[in-house]
Amino acid sequence: MEAVLDVYKRPRDPDYPLVCLDETSKQLLRETRVPIPMKPGQPARHDYEYERNGTANLFMMFAPLEGWRQVKVTDRRTALDYAGVLKELSDAHFPDAKKITLVQDNLNTHLPASLEALDKPPGFFWWEGFIE
């Protein structure tokens, strides 16, 4: 825990951005009845019944020292989705960074093996040495 806190004390360096990454699943709901619109002196009314409309996964990326945040929505949360988010983070959002310092939890998809799924040439790891 102390090591993570030390990372947050580092000064801002655009060549080495600090990015926090987390994900969550959300249930998608659909109204079964049309809500009653608000009237003067009365708030809108929504029925408690709903219909389940699937789930979505949200990857939340936050660079506190850069003043930047981004949410990526996917249909599921797999190792390949995770690797794709990191690839997008490095290629699209921080392409000029020398290395990205990534702070994340220890979910089972947060492993180097997840990133190897995106390798193009055998033995080439785009992330090696790029993400701390």
Coordinates of N, CA, C and O in Angstrom, one line a residue:
M1 N 0.8 -1.2 0.0 CA 0.0 0.0 0.0 C 0.9 1.3 0.0 O 0.6 2.2 -0.7
E2 N 2.0 1.2 0.8 CA 2.8 2.4 0.8 C 3.5 2.7 -0.5 O 3.7 3.9 -0.9
A3 N 3.7 1.6 -1.3 CA 4.3 1.8 -2.6 C 3.4 2.6 -3.5 O 3.8 3.4 -4.3
V4 N 2.1 2.3 -3.5 CA 1.1 3.0 -4.3 C 1.0 4.4 -3.8 O 0.9 5.3 -4.7
L5 N 1.0 4.7 -2.5 CA 0.9 6.0 -2.1 C 2.1 6.9 -2.5 O 2.0 8.0 -2.8
D6 N 3.3 6.2 -2.6 CA 4.5 6.9 -3.1 C 4.4 7.3 -4.5 O 4.8 8.3 -5.0
V7 N 3.7 6.5 -5.3 CA 3.5 6.8 -6.7 C 2.6 8.0 -6.9 O 2.9 8.9 -7.7
Y8 N 1.6 8.2 -6.0 CA 0.8 9.4 -6.1 C 1.5 10.7 -5.7 O 1.1 11.8 -6.0
K9 N 2.7 10.5 -5.0 CA 3.4 11.7 -4.6 C 4.4 12.2 -5.7 O 4.9 13.3 -5.5
R10 N 4.5 11.4 -6.7 CA 5.5 11.8 -7.8 C 5.0 13.1 -8.4 O 3.8 13.3 -8.6
P11 N 5.9 14.0 -8.9 CA 5.5 15.2 -9.6 C 5.0 14.8 -11.0 O 5.3 13.8 -11.5
R12 N 4.2 15.7 -11.6 CA 3.6 15.5 -12.9 C 4.8 15.5 -13.9 O 5.7 16.4 -13.9
D13 N 4.8 14.5 -14.8 CA 5.7 14.4 -15.9 C 5.0 13.9 -17.1 O 4.6 12.7 -17.1
P14 N 4.8 14.7 -18.1 CA 4.0 14.3 -19.3 C 4.7 13.1 -20.0 O 4.0 12.3 -20.7
D15 N 6.0 12.8 -19.8 CA 6.6 11.7 -20.4 C 6.3 10.4 -19.7 O 6.5 9.3 -20.2
Y16 N 5.9 10.5 -18.4 CA 5.6 9.4 -17.6 C 4.3 9.6 -16.9 O 4.2 9.8 -15.6
P17 N 3.1 9.6 -17.6 CA 1.9 9.9 -17.0 C 1.4 8.8 -16.0 O 1.7 7.6 -16.2
L18 N 0.7 9.2 -15.0 CA 0.2 8.3 -14.0 C -1.3 8.1 -14.4 O -2.1 9.1 -14.5
V19 N -1.7 6.9 -14.6 CA -3.1 6.6 -15.0 C -3.6 5.5 -14.1 O -3.0 4.5 -13.8
C20 N -4.8 5.8 -13.5 CA -5.5 4.8 -12.7 C -6.6 4.1 -13.5 O -7.3 4.8 -14.3
L21 N -6.7 2.8 -13.4 CA -7.7 2.1 -14.2 C -8.5 1.2 -13.3 O -8.0 0.5 -12.4
D22 N -9.8 1.2 -13.5 CA -10.7 0.3 -12.8 C -11.8 -0.1 -13.7 O -12.1 0.6 -14.7
E23 N -12.6 -1.1 -13.4 CA -13.7 -1.5 -14.2 C -14.8 -1.9 -13.3 O -14.6 -2.4 -12.2
T24 N -16.0 -1.9 -13.9 CA -17.2 -2.3 -13.1 C -18.2 -2.8 -14.1 O -18.3 -2.3 -15.3
S25 N -19.1 -3.7 -13.7 CA -20.2 -4.1 -14.5 C -21.5 -3.4 -14.1 O -21.7 -3.2 -12.9
K26 N -22.3 -3.1 -15.0 CA -23.6 -2.4 -14.7 C -24.7 -3.2 -15.4 O -24.6 -3.5 -16.5
Q27 N -25.8 -3.3 -14.6 CA -27.0 -3.9 -15.2 C -27.8 -2.8 -16.0 O -27.9 -1.7 -15.5
L28 N -28.2 -3.1 -17.2 CA -29.0 -2.2 -18.0 C -30.5 -2.5 -17.8 O -30.9 -3.6 -17.9
L29 N -31.2 -1.4 -17.4 CA -32.6 -1.6 -17.1 C -33.5 -0.8 -18.1 O -33.1 0.2 -18.6
R30 N -34.7 -1.3 -18.4 CA -35.6 -0.7 -19.2 C -36.9 -0.4 -18.5 O -37.4 -1.3 -17.7
E31 N -37.5 0.7 -18.6 CA -38.8 1.0 -18.0 C -39.9 0.1 -18.5 O -39.9 -0.1 -19.7
T32 N -40.8 -0.4 -17.7 CA -41.9 -1.2 -18.2 C -43.2 -0.3 -18.3 O -44.1 -0.7 -19.0
R33 N -43.2 0.8 -17.7 CA -44.3 1.8 -17.8 C -43.7 3.2 -18.1 O -42.6 3.5 -17.6
V34 N -44.5 3.9 -18.8 CA -44.1 5.3 -19.1 C -44.1 6.2 -17.9 O -45.1 6.2 -17.1
P35 N -43.0 6.8 -17.6 CA -42.9 7.7 -16.4 C -44.0 8.8 -16.5 O -44.3 9.3 -17.6
I36 N -44.5 9.3 -15.4 CA -45.4 10.4 -15.3 C -44.6 11.7 -15.2 O -43.8 11.8 -14.3
P37 N -44.7 12.6 -16.2 CA -43.9 13.8 -16.1 C -44.2 14.7 -14.9 O -45.3 14.6 -14.3
M38 N -43.2 15.5 -14.6 CA -43.4 16.4 -13.4 C -44.5 17.5 -13.8 O -44.7 17.8 -14.9
K39 N -45.1 18.0 -12.7 CA -46.1 19.0 -12.8 C -45.6 20.1 -11.8 O -44.8 19.8 -10.9
P40 N -46.1 21.3 -11.9 CA -45.8 22.3 -10.9 C -46.0 21.8 -9.5 O -47.1 21.3 -9.2
G41 N -45.0 21.8 -8.7 CA -45.1 21.4 -7.3 C -45.1 19.9 -7.1 O -45.2 19.4 -6.0
Q42 N -44.8 19.1 -8.2 CA -44.8 17.6 -8.1 C -43.7 17.1 -8.9 O -43.6 17.4 -10.1
P43 N -42.8 16.2 -8.4 CA -41.7 15.7 -9.2 C -42.2 14.6 -10.2 O -43.3 14.1 -10.0
A44 N -41.4 14.3 -11.1 CA -41.7 13.2 -12.1 C -41.8 11.9 -11.3 O -41.1 11.7 -10.2
R45 N -42.6 11.0 -11.8 CA -42.8 9.7 -11.1 C -42.4 8.6 -12.0 O -42.8 8.5 -13.1
H46 N -41.6 7.7 -11.4 CA -41.2 6.5 -12.1 C -41.6 5.3 -11.3 O -41.5 5.2 -10.1
D47 N -42.2 4.3 -12.0 CA -42.6 3.0 -11.4 C -41.4 2.2 -11.0 O -40.3 2.3 -11.5
Y48 N -41.6 1.4 -10.0 CA -40.5 0.6 -9.5 C -40.2 -0.6 -10.3 O -39.2 -1.3 -10.2
E49 N -41.1 -1.0 -11.2 CA -40.9 -2.2 -12.1 C -40.0 -1.8 -13.2 O -40.0 -0.7 -13.7
Y50 N -39.2 -2.8 -13.6 CA -38.3 -2.6 -14.7 C -38.1 -4.0 -15.4 O -38.4 -5.0 -14.9
E51 N -37.5 -3.9 -16.6 CA -37.2 -5.1 -17.3 C -35.7 -5.1 -17.5 O -35.0 -4.1 -17.8
R52 N -35.0 -6.2 -17.2 CA -33.6 -6.4 -17.4 C -33.2 -6.3 -18.9 O -33.9 -7.0 -19.7
N53 N -32.2 -5.5 -19.2 CA -31.9 -5.3 -20.6 C -30.4 -5.6 -20.8 O -29.7 -4.8 -21.5
G54 N -29.9 -6.6 -20.1 CA -28.5 -7.0 -20.3 C -27.5 -6.3 -19.3 O -28.0 -5.7 -18.4
T55 N -26.3 -6.4 -19.6 CA -25.2 -5.8 -18.8 C -24.2 -5.1 -19.7 O -24.1 -5.3 -20.9
A56 N -23.4 -4.2 -19.1 CA -22.3 -3.6 -19.8 C -21.2 -3.5 -18.9 O -21.3 -3.4 -17.6
N57 N -20.0 -3.4 -19.4 CA -18.8 -3.3 -18.6 C -18.2 -1.9 -18.9 O -18.1 -1.4 -20.0
L58 N -17.8 -1.2 -17.8 CA -17.2 0.1 -17.9 C -15.7 0.1 -17.5 O -15.5 -0.3 -16.3
F59 N -14.8 0.5 -18.3 CA -13.4 0.6 -18.0 C -13.2 2.1 -17.7 O -13.5 2.9 -18.6
M60 N -12.8 2.5 -16.5 CA -12.6 3.9 -16.2 C -11.1 4.2 -16.0 O -10.4 3.5 -15.3
M61 N -10.7 5.1 -16.8 CA -9.3 5.5 -16.8 C -9.2 7.0 -16.3 O -10.0 7.8 -16.8
F62 N -8.3 7.2 -15.5 CA -8.2 8.6 -14.8 C -6.7 8.9 -14.7 O -6.0 8.1 -14.1
A63 N -6.3 10.0 -15.2 CA -5.0 10.5 -15.0 C -5.1 11.8 -14.2 O -5.3 12.9 -14.7
P64 N -5.0 11.7 -12.9 CA -5.2 12.8 -12.0 C -4.3 14.0 -12.2 O -4.8 15.1 -12.1
L65 N -3.1 13.8 -12.5 CA -2.1 14.9 -12.6 C -2.3 15.5 -14.0 O -1.8 16.6 -14.2
E66 N -2.9 14.9 -14.9 CA -3.1 15.4 -16.3 C -4.5 16.1 -16.4 O -4.8 16.8 -17.4
G67 N -5.4 15.9 -15.4 CA -6.7 16.4 -15.5 C -7.5 15.7 -16.6 O -8.3 16.4 -17.2
W68 N -7.3 14.4 -16.7 CA -7.9 13.7 -17.8 C -8.7 12.5 -17.3 O -8.2 11.8 -16.4
R69 N -9.8 12.1 -17.9 CA -10.5 10.9 -17.6 C -11.2 10.4 -18.8 O -11.6 11.2 -19.7
Q70 N -11.5 9.1 -18.9 CA -12.1 8.5 -20.0 C -12.8 7.3 -19.5 O -12.4 6.5 -18.7
V71 N -14.0 7.0 -20.2 CA -14.7 5.7 -19.9 C -14.9 5.0 -21.2 O -15.3 5.6 -22.2
K72 N -14.6 3.7 -21.2 CA -14.7 2.9 -22.3 C -15.7 1.8 -21.9 O -15.6 1.1 -20.9
V73 N -16.8 1.7 -22.7 CA -17.9 0.7 -22.5 C -17.7 -0.5 -23.4 O -17.5 -0.3 -24.6
T74 N -17.7 -1.7 -22.8 CA -17.6 -2.9 -23.6 C -18.8 -3.8 -23.2 O -19.4 -3.7 -22.2
D75 N -19.0 -4.8 -24.0 CA -20.1 -5.8 -23.8 C -19.8 -6.7 -22.6 O -20.7 -7.2 -21.9
R76 N -18.5 -7.0 -22.4 CA -18.1 -7.9 -21.4 C -16.7 -7.5 -20.8 O -16.2 -6.5 -21.3
R77 N -16.2 -8.3 -19.9 CA -15.0 -8.0 -19.3 C -14.1 -9.2 -19.4 O -14.1 -10.1 -18.5
T78 N -13.3 -9.2 -20.5 CA -12.4 -10.4 -20.7 C -11.0 -9.8 -20.7 O -10.7 -8.6 -20.8
A79 N -10.0 -10.8 -20.7 CA -8.6 -10.4 -20.8 C -8.4 -9.6 -22.1 O -7.6 -8.7 -22.2
L80 N -9.0 -10.0 -23.2 CA -8.8 -9.3 -24.5 C -9.4 -7.9 -24.5 O -8.8 -7.0 -25.0
D81 N -10.5 -7.7 -23.8 CA -11.1 -6.4 -23.6 C -10.1 -5.5 -22.8 O -9.9 -4.3 -23.2
Y82 N -9.6 -6.0 -21.8 CA -8.6 -5.3 -20.9 C -7.4 -5.0 -21.7 O -6.9 -3.8 -21.7
A83 N -6.9 -5.9 -22.5 CA -5.7 -5.6 -23.3 C -6.0 -4.5 -24.3 O -5.2 -3.7 -24.6
G84 N -7.2 -4.6 -24.9 CA -7.6 -3.6 -25.9 C -7.6 -2.2 -25.3 O -7.2 -1.2 -25.9
V85 N -8.1 -2.1 -24.1 CA -8.2 -0.8 -23.4 C -6.8 -0.3 -23.1 O -6.5 0.9 -23.3
L86 N -5.8 -1.1 -22.7 CA -4.5 -0.7 -22.5 C -3.8 -0.2 -23.8 O -3.1 0.7 -23.9
K87 N -4.1 -1.0 -24.9 CA -3.5 -0.6 -26.2 C -4.1 0.7 -26.6 O -3.3 1.6 -27.1
E88 N -5.4 1.0 -26.4 CA -6.0 2.3 -26.8 C -5.4 3.4 -25.9 O -5.1 4.5 -26.4
L89 N -5.2 3.1 -24.6 CA -4.6 4.0 -23.7 C -3.2 4.5 -24.2 O -2.9 5.7 -24.2
S90 N -2.4 3.5 -24.6 CA -1.0 3.9 -25.0 C -1.0 4.5 -26.4 O -0.3 5.4 -26.7
D91 N -1.8 4.0 -27.3 CA -1.7 4.4 -28.7 C -2.5 5.7 -29.0 O -2.1 6.5 -29.8
A92 N -3.7 5.8 -28.4 CA -4.6 7.0 -28.7 C -4.5 8.1 -27.7 O -4.5 9.3 -28.1
H93 N -4.4 7.8 -26.4 CA -4.5 8.8 -25.4 C -3.1 9.3 -24.9 O -3.0 10.5 -24.5
F94 N -2.1 8.5 -24.9 CA -0.8 8.9 -24.4 C 0.3 8.4 -25.4 O 1.2 7.7 -25.0
P95 N 0.2 8.7 -26.7 CA 1.1 8.2 -27.7 C 2.5 8.7 -27.5 O 3.5 8.0 -28.0
D96 N 2.7 9.9 -26.9 CA 4.0 10.5 -26.8 C 4.7 10.1 -25.5 O 5.9 10.5 -25.3
A97 N 4.0 9.4 -24.6 CA 4.6 9.0 -23.3 C 5.7 8.0 -23.5 O 5.7 7.1 -24.4
K98 N 6.8 8.1 -22.7 CA 7.9 7.2 -22.7 C 7.5 5.9 -22.0 O 7.8 4.8 -22.4
K99 N 6.7 6.1 -20.9 CA 6.2 5.0 -20.1 C 5.0 5.5 -19.3 O 5.0 6.6 -18.9
I100 N 4.0 4.6 -19.2 CA 2.8 4.9 -18.5 C 2.9 4.2 -17.1 O 3.1 3.0 -17.1
T101 N 2.7 4.9 -16.0 CA 2.6 4.3 -14.7 C 1.1 4.0 -14.5 O 0.3 4.9 -14.4
L102 N 0.8 2.7 -14.4 CA -0.6 2.3 -14.3 C -0.9 1.8 -12.9 O -0.2 0.9 -12.3
V103 N -1.9 2.4 -12.3 CA -2.4 1.9 -10.9 C -3.7 1.2 -11.1 O -4.6 1.8 -11.7
Q104 N -3.8 0.0 -10.6 CA -5.0 -0.8 -10.8 C -5.1 -1.8 -9.7 O -4.1 -2.1 -9.0
D105 N -6.2 -2.5 -9.6 CA -6.4 -3.5 -8.6 C -5.8 -4.8 -9.2 O -5.3 -4.9 -10.3
N106 N -6.0 -5.9 -8.5 CA -5.4 -7.2 -8.9 C -6.5 -8.2 -9.4 O -6.4 -9.3 -9.1
L107 N -7.3 -7.7 -10.3 CA -8.3 -8.6 -10.9 C -7.6 -9.6 -11.8 O -6.5 -9.4 -12.3
N108 N -8.3 -10.8 -12.0 CA -7.6 -11.9 -12.6 C -7.2 -11.6 -14.1 O -6.4 -12.2 -14.6
T109 N -7.8 -10.6 -14.7 CA -7.4 -10.3 -16.1 C -6.3 -9.3 -16.2 O -5.7 -9.1 -17.2
H110 N -5.8 -8.8 -15.0 CA -4.7 -7.8 -15.0 C -3.4 -8.5 -15.0 O -2.6 -8.3 -14.0
L111 N -3.1 -9.3 -15.9 CA -1.9 -10.1 -16.0 C -1.2 -9.9 -17.3 O -1.8 -9.6 -18.3
P112 N 0.2 -10.1 -17.4 CA 0.9 -10.0 -18.7 C 0.3 -10.9 -19.7 O 0.3 -10.6 -20.9
A113 N -0.2 -12.1 -19.3 CA -0.8 -13.0 -20.3 C -2.0 -12.4 -21.0 O -2.2 -12.7 -22.2
S114 N -2.7 -11.5 -20.4 CA -3.8 -10.9 -21.0 C -3.3 -10.0 -22.2 O -4.0 -9.9 -23.2
L115 N -2.2 -9.4 -22.0 CA -1.6 -8.5 -23.0 C -1.0 -9.2 -24.2 O -1.0 -8.7 -25.3
E116 N -0.6 -10.4 -23.9 CA 0.0 -11.2 -25.0 C -1.0 -11.6 -26.0 O -0.6 -11.9 -27.2
A117 N -2.2 -11.5 -25.7 CA -3.3 -11.8 -26.7 C -3.3 -10.9 -27.9 O -3.7 -11.2 -28.9
L118 N -2.7 -9.7 -27.7 CA -2.7 -8.7 -28.7 C -1.5 -8.7 -29.6 O -1.3 -7.9 -30.5
D119 N -0.5 -9.5 -29.2 CA 0.8 -9.5 -30.0 C 0.5 -9.8 -31.4 O -0.2 -10.7 -31.8
K120 N 1.2 -9.1 -32.3 CA 1.2 -9.3 -33.7 C 2.3 -10.3 -34.1 O 2.1 -11.4 -34.3
P121 N 3.6 -9.8 -34.1 CA 4.6 -10.7 -34.4 C 5.0 -11.6 -33.2 O 4.9 -11.1 -32.1
P122 N 5.3 -12.9 -33.4 CA 5.6 -13.7 -32.3 C 6.8 -13.2 -31.5 O 7.8 -12.7 -32.1
G123 N 6.7 -13.1 -30.2 CA 7.8 -12.7 -29.3 C 7.9 -11.2 -29.1 O 8.7 -10.7 -28.4
F124 N 7.1 -10.4 -29.9 CA 7.1 -9.0 -29.7 C 6.0 -8.6 -28.7 O 4.8 -8.9 -28.9
F125 N 6.4 -7.9 -27.7 CA 5.4 -7.4 -26.7 C 5.4 -5.9 -26.7 O 6.4 -5.3 -26.2
W126 N 4.4 -5.3 -27.2 CA 4.3 -3.8 -27.3 C 4.3 -3.2 -25.9 O 4.8 -2.1 -25.8
W127 N 3.8 -3.9 -24.9 CA 3.7 -3.3 -23.6 C 4.9 -3.4 -22.8 O 5.1 -2.7 -21.8
E128 N 5.8 -4.3 -23.1 CA 7.0 -4.6 -22.3 C 7.9 -3.3 -22.2 O 8.3 -2.8 -23.2
G129 N 8.1 -2.8 -21.0 CA 8.9 -1.6 -20.8 C 8.1 -0.3 -21.0 O 8.6 0.7 -20.8
F130 N 6.8 -0.5 -21.5 CA 6.1 0.8 -21.7 C 5.1 1.0 -20.6 O 4.8 2.2 -20.3
I131 N 4.6 0.0 -19.9 CA 3.7 0.2 -18.8 C 4.4 -0.3 -17.6 O 4.8 -1.5 -17.5
E132 N 4.4 0.6 -16.6 CA 5.1 0.2 -15.3 C 4.0 -0.4 -14.3 O 3.0 0.2 -14.2

